[in-house]
Amino acid sequence: MTDMNTGTPPVPVVDRPRGEVVLEARGLTKHFKVRSRPQRGQRRTRAVVHAVEDVNLALEAGRVTAVVGESGSGKTTVSRMLAQLTKPTSGQILLGGKSARSYGIKAYRRKIQMVFQDPFSSLNPVHTVRYHLARPLKIHKRAGDKTGASDAVNALLTRVKLDPPDQYIEKLPHELSGGQRQRVAIARALAAGPTVLLADEPISMLDVSIRLGILNLLGELRDQENLAILYVTHDIASARYFADTMTVMYAGRVVESGPSLEVTDNPQHPYTRLLLDAAPDPEREAPPEIQARGSAPSLINPPSGCRFHPRCPLAMPICAEQLPPDISVGEGHVAACWLRHDDYKTNTGTTTLAGDSPA
Amino acid sequence: MSAITGPAVAAGMEPVLDIQGLCVDYGRGRNATHAVIDADLTLHRGEVIGLAGESGSGKSTLAYGATRLLRQPGIVTDGSVLFTRDVSRPDTEIDLLDATPAELRTLRWRDVALVFQAAMNSLNPVLSVQSQLTDTLAAHRPHTTKRERIERAAELLELVGISRDRLKSFPHELSGGMKQRVMIALALALDPQVVIMDEPTTALDVVTQRQIMEQIISLRDRLGFSVLFITHDLSLLLEMADTIAIMYAGRIVETAPARRLFRAPRHPYTAALLESFPSLHGDRKVMTGIPGSPPDMRKPPKGCAFADRCKYALPRCTDEQPPLASPAIESGGGRQVACWLHEENALPDALSAPEPGTEPAGTARESFGGPR
């Protein structure tokens, strides 16, 4: 453990080179059909939840991409589509440049693995750690004979820092702590030998003191094994700590994306600003001014134009009329906001967001 | 939030709920698990105390034990919980642990109300918001008329920022944040002196969470009740609580005013916990969290429960339990720490930062004014 208050050296994460794009989503869209409650005197209608709309995302080898948003923003649906657990309504998923559909599901899963939110329910309570890890090795034919399988299981446990492996291998899930269980779940994902890990809120069910241990483990896997990691989270502070790039979603659309320090330190979309202001921050001297009241809209009839406009303190008439284009606001930093558009920058009299003024 | 300098804090030096030496076991006899051990906590009038700890540290057990809401096999084995309704009248003081069921029934909710964990599920799904609010009023204030009760229910909803035409709504018609607000309205229905909130915002989005927290603090400022706020999220407490108590393995290991706890932690666990929250500002630093995991409460260690995860542990730490005491390093009161490092004069730099307020004015803000 590093010393606590005497600053540890900053990690040169900012300079991590851009990797080769392993998994890419283009125009990913998901509409869920639901039956809505019949209004009085009317027939039962079929409605559509516009859960994810036109999302572009590229996961690069050796880098962590965070998808940040509130519940209902579509972030989990995106990761489920990438895992081919949910079929996209439209859009493309490319694995290594080839359409995901051209792979058989097993070949696809060999490359793409998931780590789930709740390690208390994602492991089978009646099976040992050994079974959990030997099974994917066998299914994906990565272990050979019996001794080979045993060695491979040991190696997996060592990779996730469950050391010595003998101490854990015969344990049942209930004999492990939450952090240890999540490590087993990560080891299980690694067993298939994937190039991409999709981690959906991997730490939100864990105790605060062990969360960083799991994030650091995933960070090591990224660096040492050149894994591409998708980190889905509602916690923007942990995304800032852990991710190389960040994509902020609101009501099914990407509102801002870019290098994660750039997005959190210089947010260009009012929604990103709202998320940052609302996050707990003990270093804040005065309470933040939360300007965007209200809550996320219904996705059955999403707002026209920018989906954030009904809550946005800086909304202009155009925001309700037209969907904002993706506007480049820095190197690799894109915001979908009319305020950043050349034609409207002057309308607000300022190019900074309200609340940008020094604290 | 006016948490730090709120008017209620200055005035609130009279204790409302004084928990002393509280011990709670699960089970009896030799197999008993000691879930809360010798906990002291004093809640003053108008104060917000945050109780933080990991899951299994006993923070909820402490609150339920103190209010006699524990179910079997939970048993309060020792201690006292003095509740004072009116300071000028000593006869209004009552020890909750000795109270008769009848006394408890009138006292609960009227004086001490609770907002439960997973509050979104603690509303009755088949009753409207109105009937849940008026039922409570009818039970405790039977002399009121139905019309008065409905009017009061509407007032309560408006108090928490929900319009009164939502009275007829059922829980499933409300969003998570609104359900949480209804729960808070329900807790405030009888003008309680103490509101115990057990993880009230855990399941909510950050924006909703912030709005609820602001609401709690502004209601506190207006109505002057005291809050015992239980959460695992220390970063949330640092912004809103007046005083913070940190629990670890059934014991309170440090209590201090929120700002002082943040600027100058005195217990290694507090310091390590503060280092477990990534910052929203400045350079990215490697943070490690806390290695290891909390002890098995069925087999508690002999000495300090944190010793095997503590990087400063002394030989004494594994043998003897440190008492909760004022640390020698501080002249002023208001802080208590249970750690041998203070007595053995073995304080590392990380735990001997100067008290905020003793440093030159202005430096604190500069050093934390990262780019936003």
XYZ file of C-alpha atoms in Angstrom:
731
model
C 0.000 0.000 0.000
C 1.322 3.389 -0.901
C 1.615 6.138 1.626
C -1.604 7.970 2.070
C -1.229 11.692 2.257
C 2.180 12.215 0.736
C 1.145 12.256 -2.911
C 1.866 9.134 -4.896
C 3.248 9.694 -8.371
C 0.583 10.199 -10.997
C 0.063 7.239 -13.275
C 0.868 8.065 -16.860
C -2.510 6.769 -17.906
C -3.219 9.848 -19.930
C -0.516 8.912 -22.370
C -1.531 5.326 -22.872
C -1.249 4.843 -26.636
C -4.360 4.348 -28.659
C -4.720 0.692 -29.372
C -6.080 -1.227 -32.242
C -9.874 -1.137 -32.349
C -11.055 -4.593 -31.344
C -14.772 -4.204 -30.968
C -16.762 -1.478 -32.596
C -20.387 -0.445 -32.507
C -21.804 1.653 -35.319
C -25.198 3.267 -35.072
C -26.293 0.779 -32.444
C -30.007 1.153 -31.741
C -32.410 -0.808 -29.558
C -36.141 -0.322 -29.362
C -38.042 -2.509 -26.948
C -41.657 -3.200 -27.754
C -43.914 -2.934 -24.742
C -47.623 -3.099 -24.249
C -48.851 0.073 -22.653
C -51.833 0.312 -20.392
C -55.006 0.945 -22.384
C -56.435 4.391 -21.837
C -60.106 4.532 -20.935
C -62.226 3.760 -23.970
C -59.246 2.949 -26.111
C -57.774 -0.275 -27.262
C -54.557 -1.628 -25.887
C -51.741 0.015 -27.792
C -48.288 -1.153 -28.563
C -45.581 1.246 -27.586
C -41.871 1.312 -28.216
C -39.218 2.190 -25.662
C -36.384 3.934 -27.457
C -33.769 2.533 -25.110
C -30.640 3.079 -27.160
C -30.380 5.338 -30.183
C -27.526 5.536 -32.662
C -24.594 4.773 -30.368
C -21.078 4.637 -31.779
C -18.411 3.116 -29.612
C -14.940 1.720 -30.238
C -13.144 -0.504 -27.743
C -9.398 -0.487 -28.191
C -6.893 -3.102 -27.086
C -5.123 -2.129 -23.887
C -7.590 0.612 -23.022
C -10.605 1.011 -20.782
C -13.681 2.697 -22.179
C -16.231 3.809 -19.628
C -19.917 4.253 -20.347
C -21.346 6.554 -17.719
C -24.981 7.373 -17.125
C -27.907 7.198 -14.741
C -30.252 4.258 -14.544
C -32.357 4.128 -17.686
C -29.712 5.804 -19.820
C -29.230 2.651 -21.868
C -25.713 1.862 -20.758
C -26.456 -1.710 -19.752
C -28.412 -2.317 -22.967
C -25.355 -1.214 -24.931
C -23.137 -3.695 -23.130
C -25.702 -6.467 -23.541
C -25.875 -5.801 -27.263
C -22.100 -5.907 -27.491
C -22.201 -9.284 -25.759
C -24.923 -10.432 -28.168
C -27.262 -11.073 -25.279
C -29.706 -8.580 -26.762
C -30.279 -8.262 -30.458
C -29.891 -4.711 -31.761
C -32.845 -3.211 -33.634
C -30.393 -1.712 -36.059
C -26.736 -0.877 -36.308
C -23.605 -2.900 -36.633
C -21.201 -4.607 -34.289
C -17.760 -5.261 -35.722
C -15.305 -7.628 -34.079
C -11.823 -7.306 -35.526
C -13.303 -5.458 -38.488
C -15.754 -8.236 -39.365
C -19.461 -8.234 -38.648
C -20.232 -9.931 -35.336
C -22.865 -11.986 -37.089
C -20.253 -13.646 -39.262
C -18.907 -15.364 -36.145
C -20.640 -18.323 -34.592
C -21.935 -17.453 -31.125
C -19.317 -19.660 -29.467
C -16.451 -18.156 -31.421
C -17.811 -14.708 -30.561
C -18.079 -15.498 -26.845
C -14.517 -16.763 -26.903
C -13.481 -13.225 -27.752
C -16.025 -11.258 -25.744
C -16.680 -12.051 -22.089
C -18.758 -10.389 -19.415
C -18.279 -9.579 -15.756
C -21.591 -8.976 -14.041
C -22.663 -6.604 -11.342
C -23.597 -8.926 -8.546
C -21.023 -11.589 -7.642
C -23.500 -12.928 -5.087
C -25.823 -14.137 -7.823
C -23.519 -14.560 -10.819
C -21.781 -17.583 -9.294
C -23.643 -20.835 -8.834
C -23.955 -21.443 -5.070
C -23.661 -25.224 -5.362
C -20.448 -25.292 -7.389
C -16.868 -24.816 -6.257
C -14.445 -22.276 -7.605
C -12.735 -25.095 -9.499
C -15.952 -25.999 -11.309
C -16.651 -22.375 -12.219
C -13.255 -22.036 -13.856
C -12.777 -25.517 -15.328
C -16.113 -25.387 -17.111
C -15.340 -22.493 -19.498
C -11.862 -23.955 -20.084
C -13.503 -27.162 -21.209
C -16.220 -25.507 -23.262
C -13.714 -23.372 -25.101
C -11.231 -26.259 -25.356
C -8.408 -24.368 -23.763
C -7.136 -26.856 -21.231
C -6.388 -30.230 -22.790
C -6.249 -33.121 -20.340
C -7.091 -33.178 -16.642
C -3.748 -32.004 -15.256
C -3.661 -29.301 -17.876
C -7.079 -28.133 -16.696
C -5.956 -28.095 -13.085
C -2.877 -26.052 -13.940
C -4.957 -23.681 -16.012
C -7.376 -23.129 -13.123
C -4.470 -22.404 -10.799
C -3.011 -19.990 -13.310
C -6.351 -18.188 -13.613
C -6.621 -17.768 -9.854
C -3.103 -16.388 -9.707
C -3.918 -13.929 -12.457
C -6.766 -12.493 -10.416
C -4.576 -12.354 -7.284
C -6.297 -15.185 -5.441
C -2.974 -16.453 -4.219
C -2.158 -19.198 -3.258
C -4.769 -20.879 -5.475
C -5.011 -23.959 -3.240
C -6.639 -21.840 -0.604
C -9.550 -20.938 -2.867
C -9.934 -23.692 -5.412
C -12.254 -25.973 -3.457
C -14.277 -23.179 -1.874
C -17.960 -22.604 -2.503
C -19.138 -19.069 -3.294
C -20.639 -18.525 0.170
C -17.217 -19.119 1.721
C -15.747 -16.171 -0.162
C -16.066 -12.450 0.471
C -17.684 -10.193 -2.112
C -14.353 -9.048 -3.480
C -13.070 -12.606 -3.776
C -16.246 -13.671 -5.541
C -15.888 -10.871 -8.055
C -12.305 -12.003 -8.658
C -13.566 -15.500 -9.381
C -16.095 -14.015 -11.796
C -13.290 -12.153 -13.549
C -11.182 -15.316 -13.677
C -14.131 -17.143 -15.216
C -14.365 -14.478 -17.908
C -10.627 -14.777 -18.549
C -10.889 -18.551 -18.896
C -12.230 -18.219 -22.410
C -9.169 -16.217 -23.407
C -11.098 -13.125 -24.483
C -9.766 -9.967 -26.077
C -12.636 -7.881 -24.723
C -14.109 -7.762 -21.224
C -17.511 -6.169 -20.771
C -17.767 -5.180 -17.120
C -21.232 -3.967 -16.145
C -21.019 -2.138 -12.799
C -18.429 -4.631 -11.525
C -17.867 -2.823 -8.238
C -21.184 -1.274 -7.291
C -22.236 -4.213 -5.108
C -18.926 -4.359 -3.274
C -17.790 -2.638 -0.114
C -16.088 0.672 -0.603
C -12.754 -0.483 0.768
C -12.351 -3.302 -1.763
C -13.685 -1.556 -4.868
C -10.370 -0.061 -5.840
C -8.705 -3.457 -5.540
C -11.022 -4.812 -8.250
C -10.550 -1.778 -10.480
C -6.784 -2.006 -10.078
C -6.916 -5.689 -10.992
C -8.851 -4.905 -14.173
C -6.344 -2.130 -14.862
C -3.470 -4.599 -14.584
C -5.180 -7.000 -16.948
C -5.574 -4.154 -19.409
C -1.890 -3.299 -19.211
C -0.397 -6.763 -19.034
C -2.714 -8.679 -21.307
C -3.718 -5.882 -23.630
C -7.402 -6.444 -22.947
C -10.001 -4.031 -24.206
C -12.362 -3.295 -21.337
C -15.802 -1.718 -21.365
C -16.559 -0.298 -17.943
C -20.245 0.460 -17.464
C -20.913 2.576 -14.395
C -23.049 5.268 -12.817
C -20.087 6.499 -10.766
C -18.284 9.170 -12.731
C -15.493 9.470 -10.160
C -14.514 5.825 -10.545
C -14.684 6.176 -14.330
C -12.343 9.131 -14.111
C -9.963 7.090 -11.993
C -10.011 3.966 -14.084
C -10.992 4.658 -17.686
C -8.933 6.011 -20.548
C -11.902 7.228 -22.507
C -15.370 8.032 -21.321
C -18.737 8.062 -23.034
C -21.575 9.809 -21.234
C -25.075 8.601 -22.068
C -28.377 10.285 -21.368
C -31.774 8.804 -22.189
C -30.361 6.373 -24.721
C -28.058 8.742 -26.548
C -24.395 9.566 -26.252
C -24.106 13.199 -25.174
C -20.367 13.489 -24.729
C -17.282 11.380 -25.212
C -13.550 11.867 -25.001
C -10.456 11.193 -22.903
C -11.785 10.689 -19.382
C -9.763 13.412 -17.661
C -10.723 15.815 -20.407
C -14.419 15.010 -20.039
C -14.476 15.348 -16.250
C -12.200 18.364 -15.975
C -13.603 20.241 -18.928
C -17.164 19.021 -19.456
C -18.782 20.431 -22.570
C -22.313 19.087 -22.276
C -24.675 20.451 -19.605
C -25.641 16.917 -18.625
C -22.045 15.920 -17.928
C -21.775 19.053 -15.823
C -24.904 18.021 -13.924
C -23.523 14.545 -13.222
C -20.293 16.043 -11.923
C -22.091 18.581 -9.746
C -24.378 15.961 -8.254
C -21.598 13.493 -7.439
C -20.469 13.545 -3.806
C -17.293 15.542 -3.494
C -15.883 16.262 -0.050
C -13.379 18.709 -1.477
C -16.183 21.023 -2.441
C -16.251 24.044 -0.170
C -19.742 25.253 -0.989
C -22.803 23.283 -2.019
C -23.107 23.036 -5.797
C -25.798 24.872 -7.687
C -27.873 22.165 -9.260
C -29.702 23.872 -12.090
C -31.152 20.994 -14.017
C -34.013 19.785 -11.861
C -36.350 16.982 -12.712
C -35.580 13.504 -13.850
C -34.887 11.535 -16.988
C -37.691 11.520 -19.577
C -39.914 8.654 -20.614
C -38.298 6.809 -23.477
C -41.647 5.815 -24.926
C -42.109 9.369 -26.133
C -38.604 10.788 -25.882
C -38.311 14.590 -26.113
C -37.779 15.985 -29.590
C -34.405 17.369 -30.549
C -31.895 17.003 -27.754
C -33.296 14.593 -25.186
C -31.853 16.686 -22.369
C -33.531 19.941 -23.413
C -36.510 19.806 -20.997
C -34.083 19.796 -18.057
C -31.315 21.874 -19.536
C -30.820 25.277 -17.891
C -29.270 26.607 -21.092
C -31.760 25.240 -23.616
C -32.408 27.302 -26.755
C -35.321 26.994 -29.200
C -33.201 24.941 -31.592
C -32.614 22.322 -28.889
C -36.266 21.286 -28.944
C -36.395 21.213 -32.739
C -33.318 19.487 -33.994
C -31.050 16.767 -32.791
C -27.663 18.305 -31.982
C -24.829 17.048 -34.170
C -21.635 15.616 -32.719
C -19.320 18.586 -32.427
C -15.615 18.266 -31.875
C -14.585 20.323 -28.865
C -11.027 19.123 -28.431
C -8.741 16.310 -29.401
C -10.910 13.213 -29.463
C -13.471 15.083 -27.377
C -16.966 15.258 -28.831
C -20.129 16.825 -27.415
C -23.611 16.582 -28.879
C -24.811 20.017 -27.868
C -26.034 23.015 -29.837
C -24.214 25.334 -27.433
C -20.970 24.145 -28.995
C -22.155 24.794 -32.537
C -20.606 27.747 -34.358
C -24.009 29.245 -35.179
C -25.156 29.282 -31.551
C -22.040 29.868 -29.482
C -22.685 33.600 -29.512
C -26.332 33.286 -28.593
C -25.552 32.466 -24.994
C -23.101 35.341 -24.782
C -20.527 32.993 -23.390
C -18.950 29.749 -24.391
C -18.738 28.420 -20.876
C -21.485 26.584 -19.115
C -23.238 28.132 -16.184
C -21.430 27.063 -13.070
C -18.072 27.178 -14.801
C -17.122 30.228 -12.814
C -14.374 29.530 -10.284
C -15.677 28.150 -7.026
C -25.692 22.769 2.279
C -25.482 24.518 5.561
C -24.332 21.325 7.203
C -21.128 22.764 8.553
C -22.240 26.088 9.876
C -25.993 25.549 10.150
C -27.698 27.503 12.921
C -29.031 24.328 14.415
C -25.541 23.108 15.160
C -24.566 26.068 17.254
C -27.759 25.802 19.249
C -27.788 22.058 19.426
C -25.546 21.256 22.315
C -28.270 19.535 24.272
C -28.371 15.791 23.746
C -31.571 14.309 22.361
C -30.531 10.716 22.024
C -27.650 9.558 24.143
C -26.432 6.049 23.399
C -23.949 4.761 25.975
C -22.154 1.446 26.042
C -24.610 -0.232 23.696
C -23.901 -3.916 23.055
C -25.917 -6.015 20.643
C -25.530 -9.758 20.107
C -26.979 -12.098 17.564
C -27.725 -15.361 19.316
C -27.201 -16.279 22.923
C -24.597 -17.822 25.114
C -21.269 -18.964 23.832
C -22.317 -18.924 20.197
C -23.389 -15.300 20.320
C -21.959 -13.017 17.669
C -21.146 -9.609 19.068
C -22.466 -7.329 16.355
C -22.197 -4.037 18.231
C -19.709 -3.674 21.045
C -19.738 -0.863 23.583
C -20.963 1.856 21.243
C -21.239 5.442 22.511
C -22.963 7.983 20.334
C -24.640 11.228 21.309
C -27.074 12.908 18.989
C -27.638 16.570 19.792
C -30.677 18.633 18.959
C -30.687 19.634 15.303
C -27.529 17.717 14.552
C -26.893 15.400 11.609
C -24.697 12.490 12.628
C -23.416 10.255 9.883
C -22.685 6.663 10.779
C -20.438 5.085 8.174
C -19.026 1.616 7.864
C -18.759 -1.383 5.573
C -21.498 -3.940 5.289
C -21.502 -6.073 8.392
C -19.862 -3.412 10.525
C -22.961 -3.183 12.703
C -24.179 0.272 11.741
C -27.796 -0.724 11.078
C -27.757 -3.089 14.045
C -26.725 -0.192 16.256
C -29.646 1.933 15.099
C -32.206 -0.847 15.349
C -30.819 -1.991 18.691
C -31.042 1.526 20.105
C -34.669 1.876 19.011
C -35.629 -1.645 20.131
C -36.559 -2.672 16.619
C -34.242 -5.663 16.439
C -35.806 -8.991 15.719
C -34.681 -12.284 17.163
C -31.957 -13.470 17.335
C -30.782 -9.900 17.872
C -30.550 -9.011 21.580
C -29.408 -5.832 23.260
C -27.175 -7.103 26.051
C -25.951 -3.919 27.672
C -25.981 -0.153 27.591
C -28.462 2.677 27.811
C -30.247 4.825 25.268
C -31.503 8.002 26.894
C -34.057 9.967 24.960
C -34.894 13.474 26.188
C -37.983 15.067 24.752
C -37.770 18.330 26.651
C -34.542 19.378 28.277
C -36.238 21.681 30.768
C -38.261 18.796 32.136
C -36.070 15.969 33.426
C -39.129 13.745 33.779
C -39.385 13.515 29.999
C -36.153 11.581 29.918
C -36.607 7.919 29.202
C -34.265 4.990 28.675
C -35.528 3.277 25.548
C -34.018 0.006 26.662
C -36.196 0.024 29.821
C -39.336 1.387 28.196
C -42.507 -0.665 28.336
C -44.100 -1.774 25.065
C -46.837 0.835 25.548
C -44.296 3.598 26.082
C -42.366 2.456 23.063
C -45.457 2.396 20.909
C -46.319 6.006 21.600
C -42.717 7.124 21.426
C -41.833 5.497 18.150
C -42.677 7.602 15.159
C -43.933 10.476 17.351
C -40.459 11.115 18.736
C -38.147 8.790 16.884
C -39.005 8.032 13.261
C -37.231 5.868 10.749
C -36.601 5.856 7.032
C -35.721 2.303 6.186
C -33.212 0.802 3.847
C -34.737 0.077 0.428
C -37.416 2.577 1.280
C -38.852 2.200 -2.175
C -40.133 -1.203 -1.159
C -41.350 -0.286 2.289
C -44.427 1.524 1.023
C -47.490 -0.661 0.836
C -48.107 -1.238 -2.876
C -51.879 -1.608 -2.566
C -52.518 1.567 -0.568
C -52.485 5.098 -1.910
C -49.984 7.605 -0.595
C -52.828 9.395 1.146
C -54.019 6.411 3.120
C -50.501 5.511 4.201
C -49.991 9.022 5.535
C -53.419 9.338 7.136
C -53.200 5.870 8.720
C -50.108 6.955 10.588
C -51.799 10.141 11.720
C -54.949 8.304 12.753
C -52.984 5.817 14.841
C -51.047 8.436 16.774
C -53.505 11.323 16.781
C -56.912 9.668 17.069
C -58.623 12.915 18.110
C -58.106 14.528 14.681
C -60.829 14.527 12.062
C -60.465 12.852 8.724
C -60.410 16.175 6.951
C -57.587 17.429 9.188
C -55.603 14.310 8.496
C -55.952 14.631 4.737
C -54.947 18.277 4.962
C -51.898 17.325 7.023
C -51.001 14.598 4.506
C -51.134 17.150 1.688
C -48.965 19.528 3.719
C -46.430 16.794 4.294
C -46.192 15.999 0.602
C -45.642 19.646 -0.194
C -42.997 19.775 2.507
C -40.933 17.232 0.609
C -41.568 18.831 -2.760
C -44.376 16.691 -4.171
C -47.552 18.400 -5.317
C -50.699 17.567 -3.349
C -52.525 16.108 -6.318
C -50.261 13.083 -5.903
C -52.132 12.115 -2.720
C -54.242 9.584 -4.578
C -51.257 8.016 -6.325
C -50.143 4.500 -5.619
C -46.463 3.701 -5.037
C -45.976 2.159 -8.487
C -47.050 5.425 -10.081
C -44.181 7.291 -8.444
C -40.533 7.399 -9.420
C -37.864 6.084 -7.062
C -36.984 9.553 -5.863
C -40.633 10.397 -5.192
C -41.155 7.184 -3.227
C -38.152 8.124 -1.150
C -39.650 11.568 -0.561
C -42.945 9.995 0.499
C -41.017 7.872 2.993
C -39.398 10.994 4.379
C -42.780 12.726 4.555
C -44.102 9.707 6.430
C -41.211 9.882 8.879
C -41.882 13.582 9.490
C -45.646 13.136 9.863
C -45.648 13.476 13.649
C -42.907 16.109 13.980
C -40.347 13.726 15.412
C -37.271 14.918 17.255
C -35.039 12.232 15.858
C -35.113 10.746 12.372
C -32.998 7.674 11.756
C -32.225 7.158 8.076
C -30.787 3.838 7.028
C -29.173 4.110 3.570
C -32.049 6.260 2.295
C -30.450 7.185 -1.020
C -28.486 4.075 -1.911
C -30.707 2.896 -4.739
C -31.109 6.331 -6.301
C -29.291 8.076 -9.118
C -26.718 10.676 -8.168
C -28.835 13.618 -9.246
C -31.869 12.391 -7.306
C -29.636 11.520 -4.380
C -28.284 15.041 -4.235
C -31.797 16.529 -4.368
C -32.975 14.281 -1.518
C -29.946 15.146 0.586
C -30.518 18.864 0.036
C -34.118 18.362 1.041
C -33.215 16.542 4.240
C -30.812 19.289 5.251
C -33.201 22.124 4.462
C -35.996 20.394 6.387
C -33.617 19.930 9.290
C -32.807 23.640 9.198
C -36.513 24.523 9.175
C -37.910 21.976 11.588
C -34.924 21.396 13.828
C -35.035 17.627 14.135
C -31.892 15.537 14.536
C -30.770 12.960 12.015
C -28.832 9.764 12.421
C -27.781 9.005 8.857
C -26.472 5.520 8.175
C -24.572 4.827 4.978
C -21.590 3.030 3.530
C -20.811 6.050 1.385
C -18.474 8.207 3.433
C -18.030 10.735 0.633
C -21.724 11.584 0.871
C -21.526 12.188 4.621
C -18.535 14.475 4.392
C -20.684 16.991 2.564
C -23.830 16.816 4.637
C -23.183 15.587 8.171
C -22.143 17.712 11.132
C -20.478 14.838 12.908
C -19.308 11.511 11.539
C -18.872 8.246 13.381
C -16.913 5.485 11.672
C -17.721 1.894 12.575
C -15.559 -1.112 11.985
C -16.337 -4.667 13.044
C -18.978 -3.665 15.555
C -17.117 -0.826 17.211
C -17.041 2.893 16.698
C -13.400 3.612 15.875
C -13.527 7.352 15.318
C -15.963 10.206 15.778
C -15.254 13.783 14.777
C -16.846 16.819 13.159
C -17.116 16.100 9.433
C -14.603 18.642 8.159
C -12.007 17.648 10.716
C -12.477 13.987 9.976
C -11.897 14.670 6.289
C -8.931 17.023 6.657
C -7.222 15.236 9.499
C -8.248 11.614 10.027
C -6.799 10.099 13.184
C -7.638 6.419 12.801
C -5.831 4.345 10.147
C -9.143 2.881 8.997
C -10.664 6.331 8.488
C -7.601 7.461 6.575
C -7.651 4.359 4.396
C -11.385 4.710 3.790
C -10.919 8.299 2.674
C -8.287 7.006 0.270
C -10.816 4.608 -1.225
C -12.825 7.311 -2.995
C -11.335 8.459 -6.285
C -11.329 12.214 -6.581
C -13.094 14.298 -9.179
C -10.153 16.683 -9.426
C -6.462 16.840 -10.049
C -4.016 14.224 -11.195
C -4.950 10.603 -11.215
C -3.115 8.816 -8.469
C -2.797 5.131 -7.838
C -5.144 4.330 -4.992
C -5.178 0.971 -3.360
C -8.294 0.771 -1.263
C -7.776 -1.388 1.810
C -6.165 -4.784 1.312
C -7.807 -7.787 2.923
C -11.368 -7.960 4.162
C -13.148 -7.288 7.463
C -12.858 -9.998 10.130
C -15.408 -12.727 10.589
C -17.596 -11.421 13.388
C -18.191 -14.946 14.617
C -14.504 -15.221 15.400
C -13.421 -11.700 16.283
C -9.705 -11.069 16.747
C -8.403 -10.471 20.245
C -6.977 -7.000 19.745
C -7.974 -4.224 17.391
C -10.154 -5.709 14.628
C -8.442 -3.592 11.995
C -4.900 -4.638 12.987
C -4.361 -7.230 10.263
C -5.328 -4.752 7.523
C -3.524 -1.824 9.145
C -0.162 -0.856 7.747
C 0.872 0.868 10.970
C -0.058 -1.972 13.336
C 2.083 -2.361 16.456
C 2.554 -5.599 18.413
C 0.191 -4.235 21.027
C -2.603 -3.847 18.451
C -3.104 -7.566 17.980
C -3.241 -8.218 21.722
C -5.283 -5.483 23.293
C -8.437 -3.685 22.318
C -7.807 0.075 22.131
C -10.350 2.219 24.014
C -12.249 5.063 22.374
C -10.598 8.187 23.777
C -9.657 11.754 22.941
C -6.367 11.667 21.040
C -3.420 13.354 22.739
C -2.481 15.159 19.541
C -5.488 17.451 19.823
C -6.108 20.179 22.299
C -9.773 20.795 21.559
C -12.472 18.243 22.222
C -15.030 16.818 19.868
C -13.015 13.908 18.609
C -12.602 10.356 19.818
C -10.382 7.669 18.389
C -9.804 4.042 19.289
C -6.209 3.420 18.243
C -3.035 2.531 20.126
C -0.883 4.634 17.803
C -1.969 7.716 19.702
C -0.983 6.359 23.076
C 2.268 4.810 21.881
C 3.391 8.022 20.195
C 3.860 6.127 16.966
C 1.724 8.336 14.771
C 2.668 8.323 11.097
C 2.461 11.578 9.148
C -0.783 10.516 7.525
C -2.538 10.505 10.896
C -0.982 13.598 12.437
C -2.087 16.290 10.014
C -2.781 19.594 11.777
C -6.369 20.305 12.708
C -8.121 22.397 10.102
C -8.402 25.883 11.486
C -4.909 25.794 12.969
C -3.357 26.097 9.531
C -2.984 29.538 7.922
C -6.219 30.770 6.385
C -6.615 30.200 2.675
C -4.202 27.336 2.212
C -6.840 24.681 2.546
C -8.877 26.052 -0.300
C -5.909 26.559 -2.589
C -4.567 23.082 -2.142
C -7.929 21.599 -3.025
C -8.928 23.972 -5.772
C -8.240 21.592 -8.607
C -9.437 22.346 -12.109
C -13.155 21.960 -12.598
